[in-house]
A tleap script that builds the chain and sets N, CA, C and O, in Angstrom:
source leaprc.protein.ff14SB
mol = sequence {
  NMET LYS GLN GLY HIE LYS HIE ILE LEU VAL
  LEU THR ARG GLY GLN GLU ASP GLY GLY SER
  ARG ALA THR LEU ALA PHE ALA LEU ALA VAL
  SER LEU GLN ALA MET GLY SER GLU VAL ALA
  ILE TYR LEU ASN SER GLN SER ALA ILE TRP
  ALA PHE ASN PHE PRO VAL GLN ARG VAL HIE
  ILE GLN GLY PHE ASP PRO LEU GLU ASN TYR
  ILE ASP LEU PHE GLN GLU ALA GLY GLY GLU
  LEU PHE VAL CYS ALA THR CYS VAL ASP SER
  LEU THR SER GLY TYR LYS GLU ASN VAL MET
  ALA THR LEU GLY PRO PHE ARG GLU GLY VAL
  THR SER ALA GLY LEU THR THR LEU ALA SER
  LEU ILE MET GLU ARG LYS CYS LEU SER CPHE
}
set mol.1.N position { 1.029 -0.895 -0.264 }
set mol.1.CA position { -0.027 0.228 -0.034 }
set mol.1.C position { 0.780 1.507 -0.217 }
set mol.1.O position { 1.820 1.771 0.386 }
set mol.2.N position { 0.325 2.076 -0.896 }
set mol.2.CA position { 1.004 3.396 -1.066 }
set mol.2.C position { 0.542 4.263 0.541 }
set mol.2.O position { -0.517 4.272 1.168 }
set mol.3.N position { 2.079 5.029 0.833 }
set mol.3.CA position { 2.373 5.623 2.237 }
set mol.3.C position { 1.641 6.599 1.833 }
set mol.3.O position { 1.475 6.927 0.659 }
set mol.4.N position { 0.999 7.292 3.147 }
set mol.4.CA position { 0.413 8.647 3.149 }
set mol.4.C position { -0.847 8.806 3.070 }
set mol.4.O position { -1.317 9.897 3.392 }
set mol.5.N position { -1.810 7.609 2.562 }
set mol.5.CA position { -3.500 7.735 2.267 }
set mol.5.C position { -3.823 8.226 3.635 }
set mol.5.O position { -3.297 8.188 4.747 }
set mol.6.N position { -5.016 8.750 3.038 }
set mol.6.CA position { -5.828 9.055 4.129 }
set mol.6.C position { -7.163 8.603 4.340 }
set mol.6.O position { -7.902 8.784 3.372 }
set mol.7.N position { -7.718 8.018 5.424 }
set mol.7.CA position { -9.233 7.497 5.487 }
set mol.7.C position { -9.804 7.712 6.377 }
set mol.7.O position { -9.210 7.983 7.421 }
set mol.8.N position { -11.290 7.674 6.310 }
set mol.8.CA position { -12.418 8.212 7.303 }
set mol.8.C position { -13.291 6.884 7.393 }
set mol.8.O position { -13.841 6.379 6.413 }
set mol.9.N position { -13.365 6.262 8.994 }
set mol.9.CA position { -14.592 5.340 8.642 }
set mol.9.C position { -15.188 5.623 9.675 }
set mol.9.O position { -14.745 5.844 10.801 }
set mol.10.N position { -16.740 5.613 9.090 }
set mol.10.CA position { -17.823 6.045 10.017 }
set mol.10.C position { -18.487 4.663 10.127 }
set mol.10.O position { -18.802 3.839 9.268 }
set mol.11.N position { -18.611 4.683 11.629 }
set mol.11.CA position { -19.335 3.148 12.360 }
set mol.11.C position { -20.596 3.670 12.240 }
set mol.11.O position { -20.662 4.897 12.165 }
set mol.12.N position { -21.422 3.158 12.210 }
set mol.12.CA position { -23.122 3.234 12.889 }
set mol.12.C position { -23.434 2.193 13.569 }
set mol.12.O position { -24.499 2.217 14.185 }
set mol.13.N position { -22.837 1.367 13.611 }
set mol.13.CA position { -23.639 0.239 15.005 }
set mol.13.C position { -22.675 0.473 16.407 }
set mol.13.O position { -21.472 0.631 16.612 }
set mol.14.N position { -23.925 0.401 17.254 }
set mol.14.CA position { -23.459 0.590 18.918 }
set mol.14.C position { -23.614 -1.113 19.337 }
set mol.14.O position { -23.234 -2.119 18.738 }
set mol.15.N position { -24.391 -0.919 20.716 }
set mol.15.CA position { -23.990 -2.025 21.092 }
set mol.15.C position { -25.005 -3.290 20.592 }
set mol.15.O position { -24.807 -4.408 21.067 }
set mol.16.N position { -26.106 -3.069 19.609 }
set mol.16.CA position { -26.713 -4.306 19.472 }
set mol.16.C position { -26.079 -5.379 18.783 }
set mol.16.O position { -26.607 -6.474 18.586 }
set mol.17.N position { -24.669 -4.965 18.338 }
set mol.17.CA position { -24.082 -6.377 17.788 }
set mol.17.C position { -22.978 -6.998 18.516 }
set mol.17.O position { -22.002 -7.654 18.149 }
set mol.18.N position { -23.521 -6.505 19.953 }
set mol.18.CA position { -22.445 -6.826 21.203 }
set mol.18.C position { -20.553 -5.878 20.832 }
set mol.18.O position { -19.471 -6.194 21.327 }
set mol.19.N position { -20.787 -4.986 20.046 }
set mol.19.CA position { -19.570 -4.129 19.769 }
set mol.19.C position { -18.448 -4.924 18.380 }
set mol.19.O position { -17.314 -4.497 18.165 }
set mol.20.N position { -18.943 -5.856 17.754 }
set mol.20.CA position { -18.653 -6.806 16.753 }
set mol.20.C position { -18.193 -5.553 15.773 }
set mol.20.O position { -17.135 -5.071 16.178 }
set mol.21.N position { -18.553 -5.100 14.952 }
set mol.21.CA position { -18.232 -3.474 14.118 }
set mol.21.C position { -17.407 -2.874 14.784 }
set mol.21.O position { -16.208 -2.913 14.509 }
set mol.22.N position { -17.921 -2.174 15.836 }
set mol.22.CA position { -17.022 -1.456 16.613 }
set mol.22.C position { -15.325 -1.905 16.692 }
set mol.22.O position { -14.332 -1.195 16.535 }
set mol.23.N position { -15.429 -3.242 16.972 }
set mol.23.CA position { -14.007 -3.853 16.911 }
set mol.23.C position { -13.331 -4.001 15.844 }
set mol.23.O position { -12.116 -3.823 15.759 }
set mol.24.N position { -14.253 -4.419 14.734 }
set mol.24.CA position { -13.405 -4.274 13.100 }
set mol.24.C position { -13.220 -3.132 12.984 }
set mol.24.O position { -12.109 -2.817 12.557 }
set mol.25.N position { -14.029 -2.223 13.246 }
set mol.25.CA position { -13.833 -0.782 12.230 }
set mol.25.C position { -12.202 -0.460 12.932 }
set mol.25.O position { -11.166 -0.218 12.313 }
set mol.26.N position { -12.389 -0.547 14.267 }
set mol.26.CA position { -10.976 -0.117 15.282 }
set mol.26.C position { -9.642 -0.697 14.567 }
set mol.26.O position { -8.667 -0.116 14.090 }
set mol.27.N position { -9.968 -2.027 14.674 }
set mol.27.CA position { -8.750 -3.176 14.517 }
set mol.27.C position { -8.295 -2.684 12.739 }
set mol.27.O position { -7.102 -2.551 12.465 }
set mol.28.N position { -9.135 -2.506 11.900 }
set mol.28.CA position { -8.873 -2.288 10.361 }
set mol.28.C position { -8.527 -0.495 10.689 }
set mol.28.O position { -7.929 -0.088 9.694 }
set mol.29.N position { -8.651 0.322 11.416 }
set mol.29.CA position { -7.895 1.517 11.771 }
set mol.29.C position { -6.789 1.643 11.985 }
set mol.29.O position { -6.155 2.516 11.393 }
set mol.30.N position { -6.140 0.735 12.985 }
set mol.30.CA position { -5.196 0.906 13.843 }
set mol.30.C position { -4.171 -0.046 12.602 }
set mol.30.O position { -2.977 0.251 12.552 }
set mol.31.N position { -4.720 -1.190 11.626 }
set mol.31.CA position { -3.848 -1.516 10.886 }
set mol.31.C position { -3.215 -0.588 10.029 }
set mol.31.O position { -2.009 -0.389 9.888 }
set mol.32.N position { -4.471 0.124 9.303 }
set mol.32.CA position { -4.299 1.443 8.387 }
set mol.32.C position { -3.062 2.383 8.583 }
set mol.32.O position { -2.424 2.986 7.720 }
set mol.33.N position { -2.848 2.347 10.255 }
set mol.33.CA position { -1.998 3.585 10.951 }
set mol.33.C position { -0.435 2.902 10.770 }
set mol.33.O position { 0.617 3.516 10.591 }
set mol.34.N position { -0.649 1.358 10.882 }
set mol.34.CA position { 0.700 0.710 11.160 }
set mol.34.C position { 1.010 0.941 9.314 }
set mol.34.O position { 2.181 1.144 8.991 }
set mol.35.N position { 0.379 0.914 8.661 }
set mol.35.CA position { 0.738 0.775 6.998 }
set mol.35.C position { 0.992 2.233 6.357 }
set mol.35.O position { 1.021 2.394 5.137 }
set mol.36.N position { 1.188 3.375 7.367 }
set mol.36.CA position { 1.586 4.822 7.173 }
set mol.36.C position { 0.282 5.833 6.536 }
set mol.36.O position { 0.510 6.988 6.177 }
set mol.37.N position { -1.133 5.192 6.458 }
set mol.37.CA position { -2.642 5.870 6.416 }
set mol.37.C position { -2.467 7.010 7.460 }
set mol.37.O position { -1.607 6.971 8.340 }
set mol.38.N position { -3.305 7.973 7.301 }
set mol.38.CA position { -4.019 9.046 8.514 }
set mol.38.C position { -5.335 8.540 8.468 }
set mol.38.O position { -5.997 8.386 7.442 }
set mol.39.N position { -5.726 8.259 9.748 }
set mol.39.CA position { -6.930 7.646 10.037 }
set mol.39.C position { -7.988 8.614 10.871 }
set mol.39.O position { -7.699 9.120 11.955 }
set mol.40.N position { -8.789 8.726 10.446 }
set mol.40.CA position { -10.058 9.304 11.315 }
set mol.40.C position { -10.984 8.493 11.246 }
set mol.40.O position { -11.005 7.614 10.384 }
set mol.41.N position { -12.307 8.711 12.523 }
set mol.41.CA position { -13.219 7.732 12.995 }
set mol.41.C position { -14.678 8.811 13.187 }
set mol.41.O position { -14.798 9.588 14.134 }
set mol.42.N position { -15.262 8.718 12.553 }
set mol.42.CA position { -16.464 9.293 12.744 }
set mol.42.C position { -17.689 8.722 13.782 }
set mol.42.O position { -18.507 8.108 13.098 }
set mol.43.N position { -17.928 8.730 14.692 }
set mol.43.CA position { -19.221 7.831 15.354 }
set mol.43.C position { -20.477 8.428 15.215 }
set mol.43.O position { -20.708 9.604 15.497 }
set mol.44.N position { -21.332 7.581 14.759 }
set mol.44.CA position { -22.585 8.028 14.014 }
set mol.44.C position { -23.574 7.215 14.838 }
set mol.44.O position { -23.287 6.314 15.627 }
set mol.45.N position { -24.984 7.749 14.480 }
set mol.45.CA position { -26.067 7.139 15.211 }
set mol.45.C position { -25.836 6.212 16.504 }
set mol.45.O position { -25.292 6.612 17.533 }
set mol.46.N position { -26.280 5.049 16.319 }
set mol.46.CA position { -25.911 4.145 17.532 }
set mol.46.C position { -24.411 4.032 17.972 }
set mol.46.O position { -24.024 3.708 19.094 }
set mol.47.N position { -23.848 4.267 17.187 }
set mol.47.CA position { -21.897 4.366 17.602 }
set mol.47.C position { -21.824 4.696 18.448 }
set mol.47.O position { -21.355 4.085 19.408 }
set mol.48.N position { -22.469 6.336 18.444 }
set mol.48.CA position { -22.116 7.165 19.591 }
set mol.48.C position { -21.920 6.680 20.765 }
set mol.48.O position { -21.277 7.370 21.556 }
set mol.49.N position { -22.393 5.439 21.164 }
set mol.49.CA position { -22.367 4.767 22.437 }
set mol.49.C position { -20.527 4.954 22.812 }
set mol.49.O position { -20.117 5.454 23.859 }
set mol.50.N position { -19.594 4.407 21.654 }
set mol.50.CA position { -18.395 4.280 21.732 }
set mol.50.C position { -17.553 5.776 22.231 }
set mol.50.O position { -16.339 5.893 22.397 }
set mol.51.N position { -18.323 6.551 22.356 }
set mol.51.CA position { -17.506 7.979 22.842 }
set mol.51.C position { -17.147 8.089 23.879 }
set mol.51.O position { -16.221 8.760 24.334 }
set mol.52.N position { -18.588 6.755 24.827 }
set mol.52.CA position { -18.218 7.475 26.024 }
set mol.52.C position { -17.247 6.050 26.849 }
set mol.52.O position { -17.248 4.993 26.218 }
set mol.53.N position { -16.446 6.084 28.254 }
set mol.53.CA position { -15.470 4.951 28.726 }
set mol.53.C position { -16.293 3.895 28.959 }
set mol.53.O position { -16.034 2.798 28.465 }
set mol.54.N position { -17.479 4.114 29.808 }
set mol.54.CA position { -18.194 2.549 30.372 }
set mol.54.C position { -18.573 1.152 29.207 }
set mol.54.O position { -18.036 0.044 29.210 }
set mol.55.N position { -19.321 1.500 28.564 }
set mol.55.CA position { -19.685 0.471 27.430 }
set mol.55.C position { -17.972 -0.042 26.581 }
set mol.55.O position { -17.849 -1.234 26.300 }
set mol.56.N position { -17.001 0.763 26.308 }
set mol.56.CA position { -15.848 0.131 25.608 }
set mol.56.C position { -15.209 -0.706 26.690 }
set mol.56.O position { -14.339 -1.340 26.093 }
set mol.57.N position { -15.186 -0.972 27.698 }
set mol.57.CA position { -14.657 -1.246 28.709 }
set mol.57.C position { -15.127 -2.569 29.006 }
set mol.57.O position { -14.500 -3.187 29.867 }
set mol.58.N position { -16.257 -3.205 28.378 }
set mol.58.CA position { -16.988 -4.077 28.247 }
set mol.58.C position { -16.889 -5.063 27.352 }
set mol.58.O position { -17.016 -6.228 27.727 }
set mol.59.N position { -16.706 -4.827 26.353 }
set mol.59.CA position { -16.315 -5.246 24.435 }
set mol.59.C position { -14.987 -6.221 24.396 }
set mol.59.O position { -13.860 -5.728 24.431 }
set mol.60.N position { -15.157 -7.320 24.337 }
set mol.60.CA position { -14.159 -8.419 23.892 }
set mol.60.C position { -14.589 -9.475 22.996 }
set mol.60.O position { -14.961 -10.559 23.445 }
set mol.61.N position { -14.557 -9.190 21.594 }
set mol.61.CA position { -15.443 -10.222 20.568 }
set mol.61.C position { -13.996 -11.270 20.543 }
set mol.61.O position { -12.791 -11.068 20.695 }
set mol.62.N position { -14.783 -12.374 20.287 }
set mol.62.CA position { -13.697 -13.761 20.232 }
set mol.62.C position { -12.822 -13.643 19.266 }
set mol.62.O position { -13.330 -13.283 18.204 }
set mol.63.N position { -11.340 -13.869 19.243 }
set mol.63.CA position { -10.358 -13.731 18.333 }
set mol.63.C position { -9.890 -12.278 17.979 }
set mol.63.O position { -9.252 -12.015 16.959 }
set mol.64.N position { -10.331 -11.215 19.072 }
set mol.64.CA position { -9.979 -10.141 19.046 }
set mol.64.C position { -9.317 -9.347 19.754 }
set mol.64.O position { -10.376 -9.165 20.356 }
set mol.65.N position { -8.655 -8.739 20.240 }
set mol.65.CA position { -7.910 -7.833 21.614 }
set mol.65.C position { -9.585 -7.290 21.894 }
set mol.65.O position { -10.575 -7.450 21.179 }
set mol.66.N position { -9.448 -6.620 23.183 }
set mol.66.CA position { -10.559 -5.751 23.671 }
set mol.66.C position { -10.267 -4.650 22.949 }
set mol.66.O position { -9.171 -4.215 22.596 }
set mol.67.N position { -12.137 -3.955 22.634 }
set mol.67.CA position { -12.299 -2.965 22.042 }
set mol.67.C position { -11.142 -1.577 22.613 }
set mol.67.O position { -10.403 -0.854 21.945 }
set mol.68.N position { -11.346 -1.619 23.802 }
set mol.68.CA position { -10.615 -0.747 24.536 }
set mol.68.C position { -9.075 -0.391 24.155 }
set mol.68.O position { -8.440 0.655 24.291 }
set mol.69.N position { -8.621 -2.008 23.482 }
set mol.69.CA position { -7.060 -1.764 23.423 }
set mol.69.C position { -6.802 -0.788 21.848 }
set mol.69.O position { -5.940 -0.012 21.434 }
set mol.70.N position { -8.329 -1.472 21.233 }
set mol.70.CA position { -7.572 -0.786 19.936 }
set mol.70.C position { -7.836 0.838 19.981 }
set mol.70.O position { -7.109 1.769 19.633 }
set mol.71.N position { -9.039 0.816 20.495 }
set mol.71.CA position { -9.000 2.510 20.372 }
set mol.71.C position { -7.975 3.412 20.942 }
set mol.71.O position { -7.699 4.540 20.535 }
set mol.72.N position { -7.436 2.763 21.950 }
set mol.72.CA position { -6.290 3.309 22.772 }
set mol.72.C position { -5.346 3.298 21.793 }
set mol.72.O position { -4.779 4.358 21.528 }
set mol.73.N position { -5.033 2.174 21.130 }
set mol.73.CA position { -3.878 2.044 20.032 }
set mol.73.C position { -4.174 3.394 19.003 }
set mol.73.O position { -3.310 4.250 18.812 }
set mol.74.N position { -5.139 3.427 18.558 }
set mol.74.CA position { -5.660 4.176 17.442 }
set mol.74.C position { -5.450 5.851 17.796 }
set mol.74.O position { -5.075 6.663 16.950 }
set mol.75.N position { -5.747 6.163 19.111 }
set mol.75.CA position { -5.562 7.859 19.591 }
set mol.75.C position { -4.119 7.779 19.811 }
set mol.75.O position { -3.440 8.761 19.513 }
set mol.76.N position { -3.533 6.674 20.324 }
set mol.76.CA position { -1.830 7.120 20.576 }
set mol.76.C position { -1.467 7.251 19.196 }
set mol.76.O position { -0.761 8.246 19.035 }
set mol.77.N position { -1.718 6.534 18.010 }
set mol.77.CA position { -0.871 6.340 16.656 }
set mol.77.C position { -1.673 7.950 16.227 }
set mol.77.O position { -1.596 7.922 14.999 }
set mol.78.N position { -2.267 9.078 16.540 }
set mol.78.CA position { -2.811 10.359 16.292 }
set mol.78.C position { -3.872 10.186 15.503 }
set mol.78.O position { -4.154 11.020 14.643 }
set mol.79.N position { -4.505 9.209 15.678 }
set mol.79.CA position { -6.268 8.934 15.004 }
set mol.79.C position { -6.907 10.180 15.610 }
set mol.79.O position { -6.535 10.748 16.636 }
set mol.80.N position { -7.923 10.516 14.820 }
set mol.80.CA position { -8.601 11.428 15.367 }
set mol.80.C position { -10.436 10.839 15.204 }
set mol.80.O position { -11.134 10.645 14.208 }
set mol.81.N position { -10.705 10.707 16.665 }
set mol.81.CA position { -12.279 10.341 17.100 }
set mol.81.C position { -13.107 10.930 16.931 }
set mol.81.O position { -12.683 11.926 17.517 }
set mol.82.N position { -14.302 11.291 16.500 }
set mol.82.CA position { -15.316 12.283 15.715 }
set mol.82.C position { -16.687 11.720 16.226 }
set mol.82.O position { -17.020 10.654 15.709 }
set mol.83.N position { -17.579 12.286 17.202 }
set mol.83.CA position { -19.270 11.932 17.226 }
set mol.83.C position { -19.791 12.827 17.116 }
set mol.83.O position { -19.462 14.008 17.228 }
set mol.84.N position { -21.057 12.129 16.778 }
set mol.84.CA position { -22.127 12.874 16.076 }
set mol.84.C position { -22.195 13.848 17.729 }
set mol.84.O position { -21.861 13.313 18.786 }
set mol.85.N position { -22.656 15.230 17.650 }
set mol.85.CA position { -22.845 15.721 18.618 }
set mol.85.C position { -24.873 15.538 18.729 }
set mol.85.O position { -25.402 15.345 19.824 }
set mol.86.N position { -25.675 15.641 17.480 }
set mol.86.CA position { -26.608 15.189 17.542 }
set mol.86.C position { -27.141 13.710 18.109 }
set mol.86.O position { -28.024 13.409 18.912 }
set mol.87.N position { -26.281 13.000 17.391 }
set mol.87.CA position { -26.636 11.469 17.621 }
set mol.87.C position { -26.417 10.977 19.244 }
set mol.87.O position { -26.857 9.959 19.778 }
set mol.88.N position { -25.522 12.139 19.876 }
set mol.88.CA position { -25.486 11.688 21.109 }
set mol.88.C position { -26.696 11.883 22.242 }
set mol.88.O position { -27.091 11.131 23.133 }
set mol.89.N position { -27.187 13.453 21.750 }
set mol.89.CA position { -28.061 14.113 22.139 }
set mol.89.C position { -29.363 13.010 22.450 }
set mol.89.O position { -29.947 12.728 23.496 }
set mol.90.N position { -29.519 12.552 21.095 }
set mol.90.CA position { -30.886 11.398 20.542 }
set mol.90.C position { -30.392 10.109 21.516 }
set mol.90.O position { -31.242 9.497 22.164 }
set mol.91.N position { -29.223 9.803 21.566 }
set mol.91.CA position { -28.926 8.260 22.212 }
set mol.91.C position { -29.053 8.949 23.605 }
set mol.91.O position { -30.047 8.351 24.016 }
set mol.92.N position { -28.770 9.654 24.426 }
set mol.92.CA position { -28.527 9.941 25.628 }
set mol.92.C position { -30.211 10.393 26.529 }
set mol.92.O position { -30.444 10.374 27.737 }
set mol.93.N position { -30.913 10.676 25.644 }
set mol.93.CA position { -32.455 11.188 25.918 }
set mol.93.C position { -32.917 10.272 26.430 }
set mol.93.O position { -33.474 10.576 27.485 }
set mol.94.N position { -32.976 8.828 26.083 }
set mol.94.CA position { -33.558 7.942 26.928 }
set mol.94.C position { -32.970 7.585 28.374 }
set mol.94.O position { -33.583 6.708 28.982 }
set mol.95.N position { -31.982 8.093 28.928 }
set mol.95.CA position { -31.847 7.828 30.015 }
set mol.95.C position { -32.740 8.752 31.250 }
set mol.95.O position { -32.970 9.956 31.139 }
set mol.96.N position { -32.993 8.249 31.939 }
set mol.96.CA position { -33.904 8.804 33.017 }
set mol.96.C position { -32.738 9.230 33.964 }
set mol.96.O position { -32.977 10.301 34.522 }
set mol.97.N position { -31.587 8.691 34.275 }
set mol.97.CA position { -30.483 9.095 35.792 }
set mol.97.C position { -29.516 10.592 34.531 }
set mol.97.O position { -29.618 10.485 33.309 }
set mol.98.N position { -29.280 10.939 34.719 }
set mol.98.CA position { -27.715 11.535 34.836 }
set mol.98.C position { -26.823 10.737 33.877 }
set mol.98.O position { -26.078 9.864 34.322 }
set mol.99.N position { -26.877 10.981 32.747 }
set mol.99.CA position { -26.306 10.272 31.789 }
set mol.99.C position { -25.140 9.792 31.827 }
set mol.99.O position { -24.830 8.645 31.504 }
set mol.100.N position { -23.869 11.305 32.535 }
set mol.100.CA position { -22.623 10.834 32.745 }
set mol.100.C position { -22.633 10.018 33.787 }
set mol.100.O position { -21.589 9.365 33.794 }
set mol.101.N position { -23.421 9.720 34.786 }
set mol.101.CA position { -23.283 8.979 35.776 }
set mol.101.C position { -23.481 7.642 35.833 }
set mol.101.O position { -23.313 6.904 36.804 }
set mol.102.N position { -24.002 7.253 34.282 }
set mol.102.CA position { -24.509 6.258 33.776 }
set mol.102.C position { -23.338 5.495 32.640 }
set mol.102.O position { -22.891 4.351 32.564 }
set mol.103.N position { -23.163 6.491 32.003 }
set mol.103.CA position { -21.855 5.801 30.961 }
set mol.103.C position { -20.438 6.701 30.913 }
set mol.103.O position { -19.500 6.736 30.117 }
set mol.104.N position { -20.789 7.503 32.322 }
set mol.104.CA position { -18.959 8.036 32.185 }
set mol.104.C position { -19.105 9.188 31.584 }
set mol.104.O position { -20.234 9.513 31.218 }
set mol.105.N position { -17.940 10.087 31.344 }
set mol.105.CA position { -17.679 11.228 30.605 }
set mol.105.C position { -16.830 10.490 29.261 }
set mol.105.O position { -16.243 9.413 29.364 }
set mol.106.N position { -16.904 11.319 27.976 }
set mol.106.CA position { -16.247 11.065 26.904 }
set mol.106.C position { -14.550 10.804 27.250 }
set mol.106.O position { -13.698 11.276 28.003 }
set mol.107.N position { -14.652 9.790 26.239 }
set mol.107.CA position { -13.312 8.894 26.132 }
set mol.107.C position { -12.426 10.449 25.982 }
set mol.107.O position { -12.941 11.388 25.375 }
set mol.108.N position { -11.145 10.548 26.574 }
set mol.108.CA position { -10.414 11.816 26.303 }
set mol.108.C position { -9.864 11.739 24.921 }
set mol.108.O position { -9.259 10.713 24.613 }
set mol.109.N position { -9.999 12.703 24.047 }
set mol.109.CA position { -9.723 13.088 22.943 }
set mol.109.C position { -10.443 13.200 22.130 }
set mol.109.O position { -10.080 13.782 21.108 }
set mol.110.N position { -11.977 12.605 22.265 }
set mol.110.CA position { -13.241 12.307 21.442 }
set mol.110.C position { -13.632 14.053 21.485 }
set mol.110.O position { -13.894 14.760 22.457 }
set mol.111.N position { -13.535 14.452 19.774 }
set mol.111.CA position { -14.092 15.615 19.804 }
set mol.111.C position { -15.690 15.386 18.917 }
set mol.111.O position { -15.971 14.607 18.006 }
set mol.112.N position { -16.467 16.346 19.578 }
set mol.112.CA position { -17.858 16.275 19.441 }
set mol.112.C position { -18.163 17.041 17.849 }
set mol.112.O position { -17.715 18.188 17.827 }
set mol.113.N position { -18.693 16.699 16.821 }
set mol.113.CA position { -18.965 17.403 15.521 }
set mol.113.C position { -20.253 17.124 15.073 }
set mol.113.O position { -21.064 16.344 15.572 }
set mol.114.N position { -20.409 18.060 13.763 }
set mol.114.CA position { -21.543 18.139 13.084 }
set mol.114.C position { -21.120 16.980 11.901 }
set mol.114.O position { -20.116 16.281 11.766 }
set mol.115.N position { -22.607 17.146 10.970 }
set mol.115.CA position { -22.259 16.307 10.001 }
set mol.115.C position { -21.313 17.342 8.865 }
set mol.115.O position { -20.731 16.648 8.031 }
set mol.116.N position { -21.151 18.369 8.755 }
set mol.116.CA position { -20.455 19.203 7.656 }
set mol.116.C position { -18.976 18.931 8.354 }
set mol.116.O position { -17.991 19.323 7.730 }
set mol.117.N position { -18.827 18.399 9.383 }
set mol.117.CA position { -17.312 18.054 9.662 }
set mol.117.C position { -16.747 17.036 9.173 }
set mol.117.O position { -15.519 17.006 9.096 }
set mol.118.N position { -17.733 15.708 8.622 }
set mol.118.CA position { -18.265 14.146 8.168 }
set mol.118.C position { -18.316 14.807 6.747 }
set mol.118.O position { -17.752 14.163 5.862 }
set mol.119.N position { -18.756 15.692 6.481 }
set mol.119.CA position { -18.855 15.855 5.094 }
set mol.119.C position { -17.775 16.175 4.385 }
set mol.119.O position { -17.500 15.810 3.242 }
set mol.120.N position { -16.872 17.212 5.450 }
set mol.120.CA position { -15.441 17.701 4.729 }
set mol.120.C position { -14.471 16.818 4.804 }
set mol.120.O position { -13.472 16.837 4.085 }
set mol.121.N position { -14.843 15.536 6.164 }
set mol.121.CA position { -13.536 14.288 6.322 }
set mol.121.C position { -13.806 13.543 4.757 }
set mol.121.O position { -12.979 12.857 4.156 }
set mol.122.N position { -15.317 13.916 4.256 }
set mol.122.CA position { -15.520 12.271 3.465 }
set mol.122.C position { -14.517 12.883 1.946 }
set mol.122.O position { -13.622 12.165 1.498 }
set mol.123.N position { -14.817 14.154 1.355 }
set mol.123.CA position { -14.227 15.045 0.378 }
set mol.123.C position { -12.493 14.979 0.616 }
set mol.123.O position { -11.715 15.122 -0.328 }
set mol.124.N position { -12.135 14.788 1.741 }
set mol.124.CA position { -10.662 14.828 1.628 }
set mol.124.C position { -9.955 13.461 1.649 }
set mol.124.O position { -8.747 13.362 1.431 }
set mol.125.N position { -10.951 12.148 1.987 }
set mol.125.CA position { -10.363 10.544 2.410 }
set mol.125.C position { -11.382 9.695 1.710 }
set mol.125.O position { -12.577 9.787 1.431 }
set mol.126.N position { -10.555 8.956 1.567 }
set mol.126.CA position { -11.273 7.076 1.043 }
set mol.126.C position { -11.730 7.094 2.059 }
set mol.126.O position { -11.078 7.359 3.069 }
set mol.127.N position { -13.389 6.722 2.052 }
set mol.127.CA position { -14.456 6.678 3.340 }
set mol.127.C position { -15.215 5.028 3.001 }
set mol.127.O position { -15.937 4.710 2.056 }
set mol.128.N position { -14.674 4.107 4.285 }
set mol.128.CA position { -15.298 3.084 4.641 }
set mol.128.C position { -16.380 3.345 5.762 }
set mol.128.O position { -16.381 4.242 6.604 }
set mol.129.N position { -17.426 2.199 5.534 }
set mol.129.CA position { -18.367 2.368 6.827 }
set mol.129.C position { -18.889 0.898 7.236 }
set mol.129.O position { -19.048 -0.090 6.518 }
set mol.130.N position { -19.100 1.064 8.592 }
set mol.130.CA position { -19.052 0.095 9.525 }
set mol.130.C position { -20.456 -0.211 9.951 }
set mol.130.O position { -20.668 -1.072 10.805 }
savepdb mol mol.pdb
quit
């Protein structure tokens, strides 16, 4: 693979598949980074849940490292992690308790962003969705 490619991975799945697509997306992102690519991930729709600390800590798909490990490696390698601001509002509106007490704070380094940010990233990079 040619060095210097830029990718944006758009993740839409949350906990409904047990974190399988999230694990695959972050594992691919780390692989792309290891091959010299600049990678960003945009958490959209139900995948906004992965912007929080608590849910990530519980996901470990057989045959893969825990999701939290992939996210840590992704961020340590300079990966940008964006979350749809409206999706977070929609996702957390169903919680009767204080959402931060339930889900915890955003992971460090997560940037809340709108669809114009996603559109800009798609225009600049190769796009894959999960």
